[in-house]
Amino acid sequence: MLARWELLATPDLAINRDECLCLLFNIDAISQSSIERWLSRIMPSEQDAAENFAKPNDRKRFVATRFLLRKYLKLVFGQEPIIEENEYGKPFLVNQDGQFNVSHSGDFLLMAFSYIPIGVDIEKIVKFSEMKYIKDNLYHPGEKDEINNVQMNQSDLWFFICWTRKEALLKAIGKGLTIKTESFQVSCDPNKADLHHSPDPYNQWRILNTPPIDENYVSSLCIGGTLKTIKFRSVNI
């Protein structure tokens, strides 16, 4: 059966060592009153950063992400999170061994939690001027060939699927731009979430499709090992 986003229906979000939990939020559906209430509950440095956003939607996305991440880290792992960044800028938990990753694009926010390395990425499918440059210079030659050989009306979809899979893998590894995006190859085919050439062959990286979100969005999940269960839940705020 094809996986789908099920509505989150329980406050008990604790996961076992062989489980992963992915949560999907529609930021557009969050009220402005909730954002103002959450603003007072995020870190002082985050409050200052929020006030510097010129666009209201960017401010809303920032506040929602910061507040909801801390809220659900506590619900999943059982204690107030202490977050720092590694030398490459990847956030990690100091006071517990849980793993997490976050991505947002357009109206949606995606979070993933597990006890093994994990990365997620979500992208809204929109044309932008640098698409050809990215495909020609930052994608593996095999990925470029896949996108060039697909039907024209599918090329944007395959481009963004490739992007999310590469981003999810890089975020899971957590070494930032020290890994060149063109040095490894993922499948661009929506039905084949394969990793053809890994940038880190000494670990068991797996790229997985997430359930469909919206016809204008694609997302991917990467895990550094094996899991018994992956739960996909959408959250109403």
GROMACS .gro file of C-alpha atoms in nm:
model
  237
    1MET     CA    1   0.000   0.000   0.000
    2LEU     CA    2   0.129   0.346  -0.091
    3ALA     CA    3   0.233   0.542   0.217
    4ARG     CA    4   0.030   0.852   0.293
    5TRP     CA    5   0.023   1.137   0.539
    6GLU     CA    6  -0.212   1.038   0.821
    7LEU     CA    7  -0.356   1.299   1.053
    8LEU     CA    8  -0.170   1.307   1.385
    9ALA     CA    9  -0.423   1.184   1.638
   10THR     CA   10  -0.225   1.120   1.957
   11PRO     CA   11  -0.020   1.338   2.193
   12ASP     CA   12   0.212   1.041   2.259
   13LEU     CA   13   0.488   1.093   2.002
   14ALA     CA   14   0.774   0.898   2.161
   15ILE     CA   15   0.954   0.675   1.911
   16ASN     CA   16   1.151   0.355   1.950
   17ARG     CA   17   1.510   0.308   1.837
   18ASP     CA   18   1.397   0.141   1.516
   19GLU     CA   19   1.139   0.406   1.424
   20CYS     CA   20   1.132   0.738   1.242
   21LEU     CA   21   0.861   1.002   1.269
   22CYS     CA   22   0.802   1.260   0.995
   23LEU     CA   23   0.568   1.551   1.066
   24LEU     CA   24   0.413   1.780   0.805
   25PHE     CA   25   0.272   2.125   0.885
   26ASN     CA   26   0.083   2.370   0.667
   27ILE     CA   27   0.229   2.703   0.774
   28ASP     CA   28  -0.025   2.899   0.570
   29ALA     CA   29  -0.302   2.756   0.790
   30ILE     CA   30  -0.144   2.885   1.113
   31SER     CA   31  -0.317   3.195   1.250
   32GLN     CA   32  -0.132   3.520   1.305
   33SER     CA   33  -0.243   3.518   1.669
   34SER     CA   34  -0.062   3.186   1.716
   35ILE     CA   35   0.254   3.331   1.561
   36GLU     CA   36   0.247   3.630   1.797
   37ARG     CA   37   0.195   3.399   2.093
   38TRP     CA   38   0.480   3.172   1.986
   39LEU     CA   39   0.713   3.466   1.929
   40SER     CA   40   0.733   3.528   2.303
   41ARG     CA   41   0.824   3.162   2.363
   42ILE     CA   42   1.122   3.121   2.131
   43MET     CA   43   1.482   3.207   2.223
   44PRO     CA   44   1.564   3.581   2.268
   45SER     CA   45   1.813   3.567   1.981
   46GLU     CA   46   1.543   3.413   1.763
   47GLN     CA   47   1.297   3.685   1.864
   48ASP     CA   48   1.548   3.947   1.750
   49ALA     CA   49   1.602   3.764   1.421
   50ALA     CA   50   1.227   3.741   1.364
   51GLU     CA   51   1.188   4.117   1.389
   52ASN     CA   52   1.442   4.167   1.108
   53PHE     CA   53   1.235   3.992   0.841
   54ALA     CA   54   1.094   4.240   0.591
   55LYS     CA   55   0.827   4.004   0.454
   56PRO     CA   56   0.549   3.889   0.690
   57ASN     CA   57   0.541   3.539   0.541
   58ASP     CA   58   0.914   3.493   0.600
   59ARG     CA   59   0.872   3.605   0.960
   60LYS     CA   60   0.577   3.368   1.006
   61ARG     CA   61   0.773   3.075   0.864
   62PHE     CA   62   1.073   3.151   1.086
   63VAL     CA   63   0.876   3.180   1.410
   64ALA     CA   64   0.665   2.871   1.334
   65THR     CA   65   0.971   2.662   1.254
   66ARG     CA   66   1.161   2.761   1.567
   67PHE     CA   67   0.866   2.715   1.802
   68LEU     CA   68   0.731   2.392   1.655
   69LEU     CA   69   1.074   2.231   1.634
   70ARG     CA   70   1.141   2.275   2.005
   71LYS     CA   71   0.788   2.171   2.095
   72TYR     CA   72   0.804   1.845   1.902
   73LEU     CA   73   1.163   1.764   1.996
   74LYS     CA   74   1.046   1.763   2.357
   75LEU     CA   75   0.737   1.554   2.276
   76VAL     CA   76   0.937   1.298   2.076
   77PHE     CA   77   1.250   1.264   2.290
   78GLY     CA   78   1.108   1.347   2.631
   79GLN     CA   79   1.308   1.645   2.750
   80GLU     CA   80   1.368   2.011   2.675
   81PRO     CA   81   1.610   2.024   2.381
   82ILE     CA   82   1.950   2.191   2.389
   83ILE     CA   83   2.052   2.259   2.028
   84GLU     CA   84   2.397   2.347   1.896
   85GLU     CA   85   2.561   2.329   1.554
   86ASN     CA   86   2.851   2.112   1.442
   87GLU     CA   87   3.153   2.254   1.261
   88TYR     CA   88   2.964   2.239   0.931
   89GLY     CA   89   2.656   2.422   1.061
   90LYS     CA   90   2.427   2.121   1.109
   91PRO     CA   91   2.208   2.152   1.424
   92PHE     CA   92   2.225   1.865   1.672
   93LEU     CA   93   2.100   1.783   2.022
   94VAL     CA   94   2.355   1.825   2.299
   95ASN     CA   95   2.160   1.665   2.584
   96GLN     CA   96   2.023   1.354   2.413
   97ASP     CA   97   2.108   1.114   2.133
   98GLY     CA   98   1.800   1.174   1.920
   99GLN     CA   99   1.843   1.295   1.564
  100PHE     CA  100   1.632   1.547   1.376
  101ASN     CA  101   1.615   1.748   1.057
  102VAL     CA  102   1.390   2.025   0.925
  103SER     CA  103   1.299   2.168   0.585
  104HIS     CA  104   1.044   2.421   0.464
  105SER     CA  105   0.931   2.556   0.130
  106GLY     CA  106   0.630   2.763   0.032
  107ASP     CA  107   0.338   2.680   0.262
  108PHE     CA  108   0.482   2.360   0.412
  109LEU     CA  109   0.717   2.268   0.695
  110LEU     CA  110   0.861   1.916   0.722
  111MET     CA  111   1.036   1.764   1.027
  112ALA     CA  112   1.191   1.422   1.085
  113PHE     CA  113   1.296   1.254   1.410
  114SER     CA  114   1.487   0.930   1.469
  115TYR     CA  115   1.781   0.776   1.656
  116ILE     CA  116   1.991   0.735   1.342
  117PRO     CA  117   2.126   1.010   1.112
  118ILE     CA  118   1.845   1.160   0.908
  119GLY     CA  119   1.784   1.433   0.652
  120VAL     CA  120   1.474   1.572   0.482
  121ASP     CA  121   1.408   1.824   0.210
  122ILE     CA  122   1.089   1.970   0.065
  123GLU     CA  123   1.070   2.198  -0.238
  124LYS     CA  124   0.795   2.381  -0.418
  125ILE     CA  125   0.810   2.318  -0.792
  126VAL     CA  126   0.864   2.662  -0.941
  127LYS     CA  127   1.074   2.770  -1.236
  128PHE     CA  128   1.366   2.999  -1.158
  129SER     CA  129   1.646   3.145  -1.367
  130GLU     CA  130   1.930   2.932  -1.225
  131MET     CA  131   1.771   2.592  -1.299
  132LYS     CA  132   1.976   2.524  -1.613
  133TYR     CA  133   2.299   2.633  -1.443
  134ILE     CA  134   2.233   2.404  -1.147
  135LYS     CA  135   2.153   2.108  -1.370
  136ASP     CA  136   2.457   2.164  -1.592
  137ASN     CA  137   2.710   2.245  -1.320
  138LEU     CA  138   2.592   2.115  -0.983
  139TYR     CA  139   2.426   1.787  -1.080
  140HIS     CA  140   2.608   1.461  -1.154
  141PRO     CA  141   2.638   1.391  -1.531
  142GLY     CA  142   2.408   1.091  -1.489
  143GLU     CA  143   2.142   1.308  -1.327
  144LYS     CA  144   2.174   1.566  -1.604
  145ASP     CA  145   2.123   1.292  -1.864
  146GLU     CA  146   1.814   1.161  -1.685
  147ILE     CA  147   1.650   1.504  -1.678
  148ASN     CA  148   1.745   1.585  -2.037
  149ASN     CA  149   1.600   1.257  -2.163
  150VAL     CA  150   1.262   1.278  -1.991
  151GLN     CA  151   0.961   1.434  -2.160
  152MET     CA  152   0.964   1.813  -2.147
  153ASN     CA  153   0.648   1.833  -1.936
  154GLN     CA  154   0.817   1.614  -1.670
  155SER     CA  155   1.161   1.778  -1.662
  156ASP     CA  156   1.081   2.028  -1.385
  157LEU     CA  157   0.943   1.752  -1.164
  158TRP     CA  158   1.251   1.535  -1.218
  159PHE     CA  159   1.479   1.835  -1.154
  160PHE     CA  160   1.320   1.903  -0.815
  161ILE     CA  161   1.303   1.536  -0.717
  162CYS     CA  162   1.677   1.519  -0.782
  163TRP     CA  163   1.729   1.835  -0.578
  164THR     CA  164   1.536   1.710  -0.274
  165ARG     CA  165   1.712   1.372  -0.276
  166LYS     CA  166   2.057   1.532  -0.295
  167GLU     CA  167   1.969   1.785  -0.023
  168ALA     CA  168   1.823   1.519   0.208
  169LEU     CA  169   2.138   1.309   0.173
  170LEU     CA  170   2.374   1.602   0.232
  171LYS     CA  171   2.173   1.713   0.535
  172ALA     CA  172   2.180   1.360   0.679
  173ILE     CA  173   2.557   1.337   0.638
  174GLY     CA  174   2.594   1.682   0.793
  175LYS     CA  175   2.919   1.797   0.633
  176GLY     CA  176   2.776   2.088   0.440
  177LEU     CA  177   2.938   2.209   0.120
  178THR     CA  178   3.255   2.009   0.182
  179ILE     CA  179   3.079   1.747  -0.033
  180LYS     CA  180   3.038   1.861  -0.392
  181THR     CA  181   2.684   1.809  -0.518
  182GLU     CA  182   2.810   1.684  -0.854
  183SER     CA  183   3.029   1.417  -0.691
  184PHE     CA  184   2.745   1.172  -0.627
  185GLN     CA  185   2.440   1.051  -0.816
  186VAL     CA  186   2.081   0.991  -0.712
  187SER     CA  187   1.793   0.877  -0.928
  188CYS     CA  188   1.569   1.154  -1.065
  189ASP     CA  189   1.286   0.910  -1.139
  190PRO     CA  190   0.986   0.965  -0.905
  191ASN     CA  191   0.944   0.587  -0.875
  192LYS     CA  192   1.308   0.497  -0.807
  193ALA     CA  193   1.460   0.654  -0.497
  194ASP     CA  194   1.804   0.510  -0.568
  195LEU     CA  195   2.149   0.626  -0.462
  196HIS     CA  196   2.376   0.529  -0.753
  197HIS     CA  197   2.706   0.677  -0.635
  198SER     CA  198   2.737   0.769  -0.268
  199PRO     CA  199   2.955   1.057  -0.141
  200ASP     CA  200   3.007   0.858   0.180
  201PRO     CA  201   3.034   0.487   0.090
  202TYR     CA  202   3.130   0.380   0.441
  203ASN     CA  203   2.784   0.436   0.584
  204GLN     CA  204   2.451   0.277   0.500
  205TRP     CA  205   2.269   0.572   0.346
  206ARG     CA  206   1.922   0.513   0.203
  207ILE     CA  207   1.706   0.762   0.014
  208LEU     CA  208   1.331   0.721   0.046
  209ASN     CA  209   1.026   0.883  -0.107
  210THR     CA  210   0.783   1.055   0.126
  211PRO     CA  211   0.409   1.032   0.055
  212PRO     CA  212   0.269   1.286  -0.194
  213ILE     CA  213   0.202   1.623  -0.032
  214ASP     CA  214   0.063   1.842  -0.309
  215GLU     CA  215   0.100   1.842  -0.686
  216ASN     CA  216   0.323   2.149  -0.657
  217TYR     CA  217   0.561   2.003  -0.395
  218VAL     CA  218   0.812   1.719  -0.375
  219SER     CA  219   1.005   1.594  -0.074
  220SER     CA  220   1.258   1.326   0.015
  221LEU     CA  221   1.391   1.148   0.322
  222CYS     CA  222   1.739   1.006   0.382
  223ILE     CA  223   1.836   0.775   0.667
  224GLY     CA  224   2.175   0.644   0.775
  225GLY     CA  225   2.077   0.284   0.847
  226THR     CA  226   1.771   0.062   0.866
  227LEU     CA  227   1.440   0.122   1.039
  228LYS     CA  228   1.145  -0.103   1.117
  229THR     CA  229   0.883   0.172   1.094
  230ILE     CA  230   0.857   0.517   0.936
  231LYS     CA  231   0.551   0.715   1.042
  232PHE     CA  232   0.422   0.997   0.824
  233ARG     CA  233   0.186   1.231   1.007
  234SER     CA  234   0.027   1.565   0.915
  235VAL     CA  235  -0.037   1.808   1.200
  236ASN     CA  236  -0.330   2.047   1.229
  237ILE     CA  237  -0.243   2.360   1.424
   0.00000   0.00000   0.00000
